[in-house]
XYZ file of C-alpha atoms in Angstrom:
455
model
C -19.162 44.944 42.006
C -15.977 43.010 42.818
C -17.543 39.546 42.416
C -17.455 39.518 38.572
C -13.788 40.502 38.636
C -13.023 37.681 41.050
C -14.837 35.196 38.826
C -12.941 36.364 35.733
C -9.684 36.102 37.602
C -10.528 32.543 38.613
C -11.379 31.644 35.022
C -8.157 33.178 33.760
C -6.206 31.307 36.384
C -7.811 27.960 35.456
C -7.190 28.579 31.726
C -3.587 29.390 32.502
C -3.215 26.222 34.540
C -4.675 24.154 31.672
C -2.493 25.725 28.996
C 0.748 25.436 30.895
C 1.179 21.626 30.503
C 0.421 21.894 26.738
C 3.222 24.403 26.266
C 5.514 22.145 28.231
C 4.511 19.129 26.118
C 5.521 20.936 22.912
C 9.061 21.085 24.206
C 9.299 17.312 24.801
C 11.930 15.452 22.737
C 10.999 13.051 19.922
C 11.583 9.987 22.051
C 9.494 9.257 25.129
C 10.910 6.890 27.740
C 13.776 6.137 25.312
C 11.303 4.757 22.735
C 10.879 6.246 19.246
C 7.358 7.447 18.404
C 5.605 5.102 15.905
C 5.614 6.368 12.321
C 4.913 5.121 8.798
C 7.566 7.470 7.407
C 10.450 4.930 7.178
C 8.295 2.500 5.180
C 6.895 5.238 2.933
C 10.356 6.571 2.122
C 11.019 3.271 0.347
C 7.570 2.875 -1.264
C 6.427 6.298 -2.485
C 9.067 6.546 -5.285
C 7.320 3.563 -6.929
C 3.988 5.416 -7.232
C 3.598 7.791 -10.187
C 1.100 10.325 -11.480
C -0.437 9.809 -14.919
C -1.820 12.499 -17.230
C -3.542 11.616 -20.500
C -4.782 13.468 -23.555
C -7.180 12.064 -26.091
C -10.095 12.642 -28.418
C -13.623 11.537 -27.731
C -15.636 10.523 -30.784
C -19.409 10.969 -30.721
C -22.118 10.472 -33.332
C -24.407 13.335 -34.302
C -27.529 12.685 -36.367
C -28.196 15.350 -38.980
C -31.698 16.454 -40.058
C -33.256 14.460 -42.907
C -33.792 17.762 -44.761
C -30.078 17.738 -45.621
C -30.798 14.923 -48.076
C -33.282 17.190 -49.873
C -30.511 19.695 -50.590
C -27.521 17.359 -51.047
C -29.138 14.196 -52.424
C -30.145 10.798 -50.992
C -26.507 9.656 -50.726
C -25.704 12.387 -48.189
C -24.948 10.696 -44.811
C -27.347 11.564 -42.003
C -24.782 10.756 -39.307
C -21.650 12.676 -38.556
C -18.741 11.742 -36.300
C -17.519 14.571 -34.084
C -14.339 14.706 -32.067
C -13.561 16.710 -28.964
C -10.348 16.670 -26.958
C -10.260 15.589 -23.329
C -7.712 15.254 -20.534
C -7.561 13.018 -17.496
C -5.491 12.324 -14.394
C -4.741 9.178 -12.452
C -2.061 7.192 -10.711
C 0.158 4.203 -11.454
C 2.610 1.823 -9.796
C 6.050 0.763 -11.062
C 6.233 -3.045 -10.869
C 9.437 -3.581 -12.882
C 12.185 -0.937 -12.683
C 14.483 -2.623 -15.242
C 11.829 -2.853 -17.972
C 9.921 0.292 -16.967
C 6.568 -1.464 -16.528
C 3.804 0.462 -14.783
C 0.386 -0.917 -13.864
C -2.717 1.277 -13.658
C -6.465 1.076 -14.338
C -7.910 0.631 -17.829
C -10.323 3.495 -17.222
C -7.419 5.840 -16.450
C -5.874 5.497 -19.936
C -8.974 4.562 -21.952
C -9.087 6.556 -25.191
C -5.716 8.197 -24.588
C -3.630 9.367 -27.539
C -0.849 10.601 -25.283
C 0.178 9.248 -21.876
C 2.583 11.223 -19.678
C 4.030 9.860 -16.434
C 5.382 12.075 -13.669
C 7.820 10.288 -11.396
C 8.120 10.902 -7.671
C 11.187 13.121 -8.150
C 9.356 15.363 -10.641
C 10.727 13.923 -13.889
C 8.188 13.599 -16.714
C 8.410 10.813 -19.289
C 6.071 9.540 -21.995
C 4.552 6.060 -21.695
C 3.444 3.430 -24.193
C 0.377 1.263 -23.632
C 1.390 -2.412 -23.767
C -2.146 -3.733 -23.268
C -5.241 -3.419 -21.130
C -8.308 -5.350 -20.055
C -11.548 -3.432 -19.703
C -13.429 -6.236 -17.951
C -11.005 -6.315 -15.023
C -9.947 -2.637 -15.330
C -6.202 -3.282 -15.575
C -3.702 -1.669 -17.950
C 0.043 -2.141 -18.400
C 2.281 0.758 -19.486
C 5.962 0.928 -20.384
C 8.308 3.875 -20.145
C 11.620 4.022 -21.975
C 14.748 3.132 -20.048
C 14.943 5.638 -17.237
C 17.591 5.753 -14.545
C 16.908 5.454 -10.823
C 13.456 3.874 -11.017
C 12.052 2.194 -7.922
C 9.766 -0.840 -8.221
C 7.374 -1.935 -5.508
C 7.454 -5.400 -3.967
C 4.356 -7.554 -4.505
C 2.612 -9.171 -1.545
C 0.378 -12.240 -1.536
C -3.111 -10.758 -1.461
C -4.604 -14.158 -0.618
C -3.003 -13.793 2.815
C -4.895 -10.593 3.657
C -7.229 -10.550 6.637
C -9.968 -8.140 7.605
C -8.428 -5.749 10.104
C -4.963 -5.648 8.538
C -3.587 -2.118 8.268
C -3.481 -0.620 4.772
C -1.988 2.530 3.249
C -3.274 4.109 0.014
C -0.913 6.173 -2.155
C -2.004 8.149 -5.197
C -2.667 11.475 -6.875
C -6.147 12.630 -5.729
C -7.654 15.586 -7.625
C -4.262 16.187 -9.276
C -2.873 17.611 -6.027
C 0.249 15.442 -6.129
C 1.262 12.343 -4.249
C -0.890 11.821 -1.154
C -0.819 9.117 1.515
C -3.812 7.944 3.579
C -4.130 5.044 5.985
C -6.800 2.709 7.299
C -7.559 -0.979 7.504
C -8.818 -3.760 5.265
C -12.581 -3.496 5.793
C -13.706 -6.525 3.760
C -12.468 -9.050 1.200
C -14.016 -10.595 -1.906
C -16.448 -7.733 -2.505
C -18.563 -8.188 -5.643
C -21.962 -7.296 -7.065
C -21.067 -3.594 -7.295
C -21.453 -3.430 -11.108
C -18.186 -1.516 -11.355
C -16.410 -4.149 -13.446
C -17.280 -7.453 -15.067
C -14.980 -9.463 -12.824
C -15.185 -8.242 -9.257
C -13.205 -9.578 -6.318
C -12.377 -6.336 -4.537
C -10.456 -5.527 -1.405
C -12.480 -2.972 0.548
C -10.651 -0.388 2.649
C -11.493 2.695 4.693
C -8.214 4.395 3.753
C -9.325 7.627 2.065
C -9.490 7.189 -1.734
C -10.678 10.023 -3.970
C -10.891 10.865 -7.657
C -7.406 10.610 -9.154
C -6.333 7.791 -6.837
C -7.361 5.267 -9.503
C -4.382 3.113 -10.444
C -2.535 3.973 -7.243
C -1.110 1.608 -4.662
C -2.670 -0.058 -1.648
C 0.205 -1.358 0.483
C 0.656 -3.184 3.772
C 2.876 -2.046 6.638
C 5.825 -3.896 5.077
C 5.574 -1.598 2.070
C 4.380 -4.404 -0.219
C 1.678 -3.926 -2.851
C -1.567 -5.686 -1.937
C -3.914 -4.011 -4.434
C -4.470 -1.391 -7.154
C -6.975 1.261 -6.102
C -9.806 1.336 -8.596
C -13.091 2.745 -7.277
C -14.879 4.592 -4.514
C -18.399 4.369 -3.206
C -19.783 7.824 -2.543
C -22.771 9.959 -3.561
C -20.628 12.734 -5.054
C -17.508 10.842 -6.071
C -15.760 11.683 -2.804
C -14.420 9.620 0.041
C -16.920 8.196 2.546
C -14.609 5.551 3.949
C -15.481 2.881 1.368
C -12.862 2.337 -1.316
C -12.045 -0.678 -3.464
C -8.816 -2.161 -4.815
C -8.056 -5.004 -7.234
C -6.056 -7.735 -5.422
C -2.415 -7.850 -6.490
C -2.535 -11.603 -7.219
C -5.230 -10.877 -9.800
C -3.167 -7.974 -11.193
C -0.050 -10.150 -11.481
C -1.876 -12.862 -13.439
C -3.447 -10.341 -15.834
C -0.229 -8.420 -16.538
C 1.650 -11.674 -17.210
C -0.990 -12.620 -19.795
C -0.815 -9.172 -21.423
C 2.966 -9.461 -21.719
C 2.800 -12.966 -23.175
C -0.195 -12.686 -25.524
C -0.888 -8.973 -25.951
C -4.285 -9.507 -24.318
C -5.919 -11.366 -21.446
C -6.715 -15.004 -22.255
C -9.506 -15.721 -19.834
C -10.019 -19.137 -18.302
C -13.424 -20.803 -18.293
C -14.640 -23.503 -15.907
C -17.993 -24.203 -17.575
C -20.526 -24.100 -14.753
C -23.684 -22.136 -14.046
C -24.597 -21.366 -10.474
C -25.195 -18.804 -7.797
C -24.630 -17.822 -4.214
C -24.860 -20.428 -1.507
C -27.750 -19.660 0.859
C -28.084 -21.107 4.345
C -31.037 -23.219 3.150
C -29.019 -24.718 0.266
C -26.054 -25.354 2.554
C -28.225 -27.227 5.016
C -29.942 -29.233 2.282
C -26.615 -30.342 0.778
C -24.870 -31.138 4.044
C -22.608 -28.104 4.327
C -22.242 -26.325 7.649
C -21.641 -22.707 6.526
C -22.935 -20.524 3.695
C -19.504 -19.663 2.235
C -19.025 -21.072 -1.245
C -20.338 -21.222 -4.817
C -23.276 -23.504 -5.618
C -23.300 -25.274 -9.018
C -26.714 -25.425 -10.683
C -25.528 -26.837 -14.013
C -22.368 -28.200 -15.627
C -21.922 -27.260 -19.287
C -21.402 -30.315 -21.569
C -17.849 -30.864 -22.860
C -16.539 -28.137 -20.526
C -13.494 -28.164 -18.268
C -15.818 -28.765 -15.317
C -17.434 -31.827 -16.897
C -14.047 -33.284 -17.868
C -12.876 -32.836 -14.265
C -15.946 -34.638 -12.908
C -17.842 -31.738 -11.339
C -21.593 -32.267 -10.921
C -24.689 -30.152 -10.379
C -25.213 -29.778 -6.652
C -21.494 -29.546 -5.877
C -20.395 -26.642 -3.699
C -17.018 -25.088 -4.585
C -15.425 -23.826 -1.389
C -11.816 -23.106 -2.439
C -9.526 -22.501 -5.414
C -5.907 -23.597 -5.038
C -6.351 -23.842 -1.302
C -7.870 -20.368 -0.864
C -11.418 -20.086 0.461
C -14.203 -18.965 -1.886
C -16.965 -16.896 -0.333
C -19.283 -16.227 -3.286
C -19.950 -17.372 -6.858
C -18.816 -13.945 -8.095
C -15.465 -14.424 -6.370
C -15.116 -17.851 -8.018
C -15.925 -16.348 -11.425
C -13.310 -13.579 -11.023
C -10.561 -15.926 -9.822
C -11.150 -18.497 -12.560
C -11.290 -15.838 -15.296
C -8.016 -14.236 -14.255
C -6.083 -17.500 -13.842
C -5.972 -17.785 -17.637
C -6.744 -20.413 -20.249
C -4.800 -23.659 -19.939
C -3.999 -23.133 -16.253
C -4.527 -25.912 -13.735
C -6.629 -25.289 -10.641
C -7.330 -27.403 -7.583
C -10.964 -26.918 -6.551
C -12.079 -27.786 -3.062
C -15.689 -29.010 -3.216
C -18.353 -30.417 -0.925
C -20.471 -33.251 -2.381
C -23.074 -35.107 -0.327
C -21.632 -33.599 2.839
C -18.103 -34.848 2.119
C -15.090 -32.676 1.252
C -12.858 -33.566 -1.683
C -10.441 -31.950 -4.152
C -10.917 -31.879 -7.934
C -8.155 -30.899 -10.380
C -9.295 -29.019 -13.477
C -7.578 -27.580 -16.582
C -9.311 -24.343 -17.573
C -10.499 -23.901 -21.140
C -10.205 -20.724 -23.189
C -13.077 -18.272 -23.149
C -15.222 -17.974 -26.240
C -14.259 -15.299 -28.727
C -14.143 -11.876 -27.145
C -15.686 -9.275 -29.418
C -14.509 -5.664 -29.556
C -16.215 -2.623 -31.043
C -13.812 -1.334 -33.675
C -14.341 2.340 -32.815
C -12.681 1.644 -29.467
C -9.527 0.831 -31.474
C -9.731 3.546 -34.154
C -12.440 6.028 -35.123
C -12.063 5.289 -38.849
C -13.131 1.697 -38.205
C -16.393 2.704 -36.524
C -19.362 0.444 -37.209
C -17.413 -2.832 -37.270
C -17.023 -5.484 -34.598
C -13.822 -7.537 -34.331
C -12.869 -10.875 -32.755
C -9.842 -13.147 -32.814
C -10.038 -15.877 -35.446
C -10.768 -19.444 -34.375
C -9.271 -22.756 -35.485
C -12.101 -23.086 -38.050
C -10.834 -20.000 -39.894
C -7.536 -21.724 -40.638
C -5.470 -18.570 -40.144
C -4.466 -16.303 -37.267
C -5.790 -12.767 -37.465
C -8.692 -10.496 -36.535
C -12.097 -11.233 -38.037
C -14.873 -8.748 -38.844
C -17.812 -10.428 -37.100
C -20.375 -7.675 -37.642
C -20.639 -4.572 -39.827
C -23.215 -1.779 -39.812
C -24.515 -0.630 -43.165
C -23.394 2.868 -44.198
C -20.892 2.900 -41.329
C -17.450 4.436 -41.718
C -15.792 0.993 -41.798
C -18.212 -0.120 -44.544
C -17.491 2.994 -46.602
C -13.789 2.216 -46.495
C -14.509 -1.226 -47.970
C -14.518 -3.630 -45.031
C -16.965 -6.521 -45.283
C -18.342 -8.914 -42.721
C -16.195 -12.049 -42.647
C -12.991 -10.250 -43.653
C -9.888 -11.330 -41.729
C -7.239 -8.689 -41.030
C -3.788 -10.274 -41.420
C -1.617 -7.179 -41.267
C -1.489 -3.425 -40.742
C 1.097 -1.224 -42.462
C 3.255 -4.291 -43.292
C 3.141 -5.460 -39.671
C 1.643 -8.947 -39.095
C -1.538 -8.983 -37.013
C -2.333 -12.278 -35.276
C -4.781 -11.173 -32.589
C -6.717 -8.241 -31.153
C -3.852 -7.392 -28.821
C -1.445 -6.864 -31.727
C -4.020 -4.859 -33.697
C -4.716 -2.655 -30.694
C -1.021 -2.067 -30.106
C -0.428 -1.162 -33.789
C -3.357 1.262 -33.851
C -2.243 2.962 -30.639
C 0.531 4.593 -32.686
C -2.310 6.419 -34.519
C -0.863 6.138 -38.061
C -2.156 8.647 -40.621
C -2.786 5.887 -43.170
C -4.085 2.395 -42.399
C -2.970 -0.168 -44.985
C -4.984 -3.242 -43.978
C -3.959 -6.613 -45.413
C -7.276 -8.469 -45.602
C -8.134 -12.064 -46.422
C -11.530 -12.239 -48.145
C -12.536 -15.733 -49.084
C -9.578 -17.232 -50.947
C -8.143 -13.846 -51.911
C -5.839 -11.414 -50.100
C -6.220 -7.690 -50.774
C -5.226 -4.333 -49.331
C -7.633 -1.685 -48.079
C -6.170 1.814 -47.738
C -7.886 3.955 -45.097
C -6.924 7.631 -44.893
């Protein structure tokens, strides 16, 4: 009967001997062998004040079709469609890129449809923000807060210098919990084909990114911004170690265009093509399958003027390697119209450099309800040189739509809003963001100028 007791005593003794060193370890000083333990804390103390939380409020407009029997009771003129509004709220993150001017960059989808944007700074202060401009196709938005003391801006890195394996730290506001920091590495570069955005050239990271991190910062170990967190890949919207960020070089180019023009003026090369397969590379005398293959050069395009030909393989833009056609498309689009680019190409097995001046993209069209619900049913675009005047043109109009009922006609050119000149979609969007109760539209119709009052 004594054997079990002996065994238990032996077990207790061995547990005690195992636990004793752990207790002793807890009493060790912070430094080991006169060396400080590695920590990200010193870097984060300088960076985290530049990352903010964003809360939005807005109204979502939806169409509801009413039964045709209503016309029996109220007459054939009774509308069978009704616009309904319901309030919504959202949370996200943002990054201060200019402390003097109060500029904050975030994702377009974070502030899309917002009537009110509130920013909470790292120290707990809450301030309201104004939307300067945004670009849905690249998912970037630029905000401005009024002059606020003691703002901290983040330094911008060169995202073209990133390498797979570099350490990365993600900072944001996941699930509205407050500022959270996660770390990992750069898992891949130039990710595309995810159908998240129209122009995709993502940095992929395994640093944990969750809902609410959108618009937050991805930084390197120097505390410099390398990307804006934008999306996650997961079955339930949670972290599975695959997150995506927009490269900071792309963000910088887009925000500069928004500040200068009120919108993004996309550059166009004028080529059609696809991914470079190993078979195509071998057939055209190229040793690897990194690059963008040109199937066709559009007549009178920037590419044709620069001397590009079908069969050329574009391998770099401004000295930076191109891996896929999607990456080429994203880089060219975000460089901006009128910008010069040096393209590295392979033709007949020989490498050469071609200089090209990018042309402006064709007219971008915007659904008017995305600007203001009382303009629903219209489609707008910037005027062209053929119109002879700068403004916003009604390119399409649905019959019996709200915009049509207020008197807009297809072909109208909006020259002003509430006595404020309107020269492009960016200026119209900015004016409508103030959500005025009355819209006094100065409209050019044919050779006449008239006012349409929308209440």
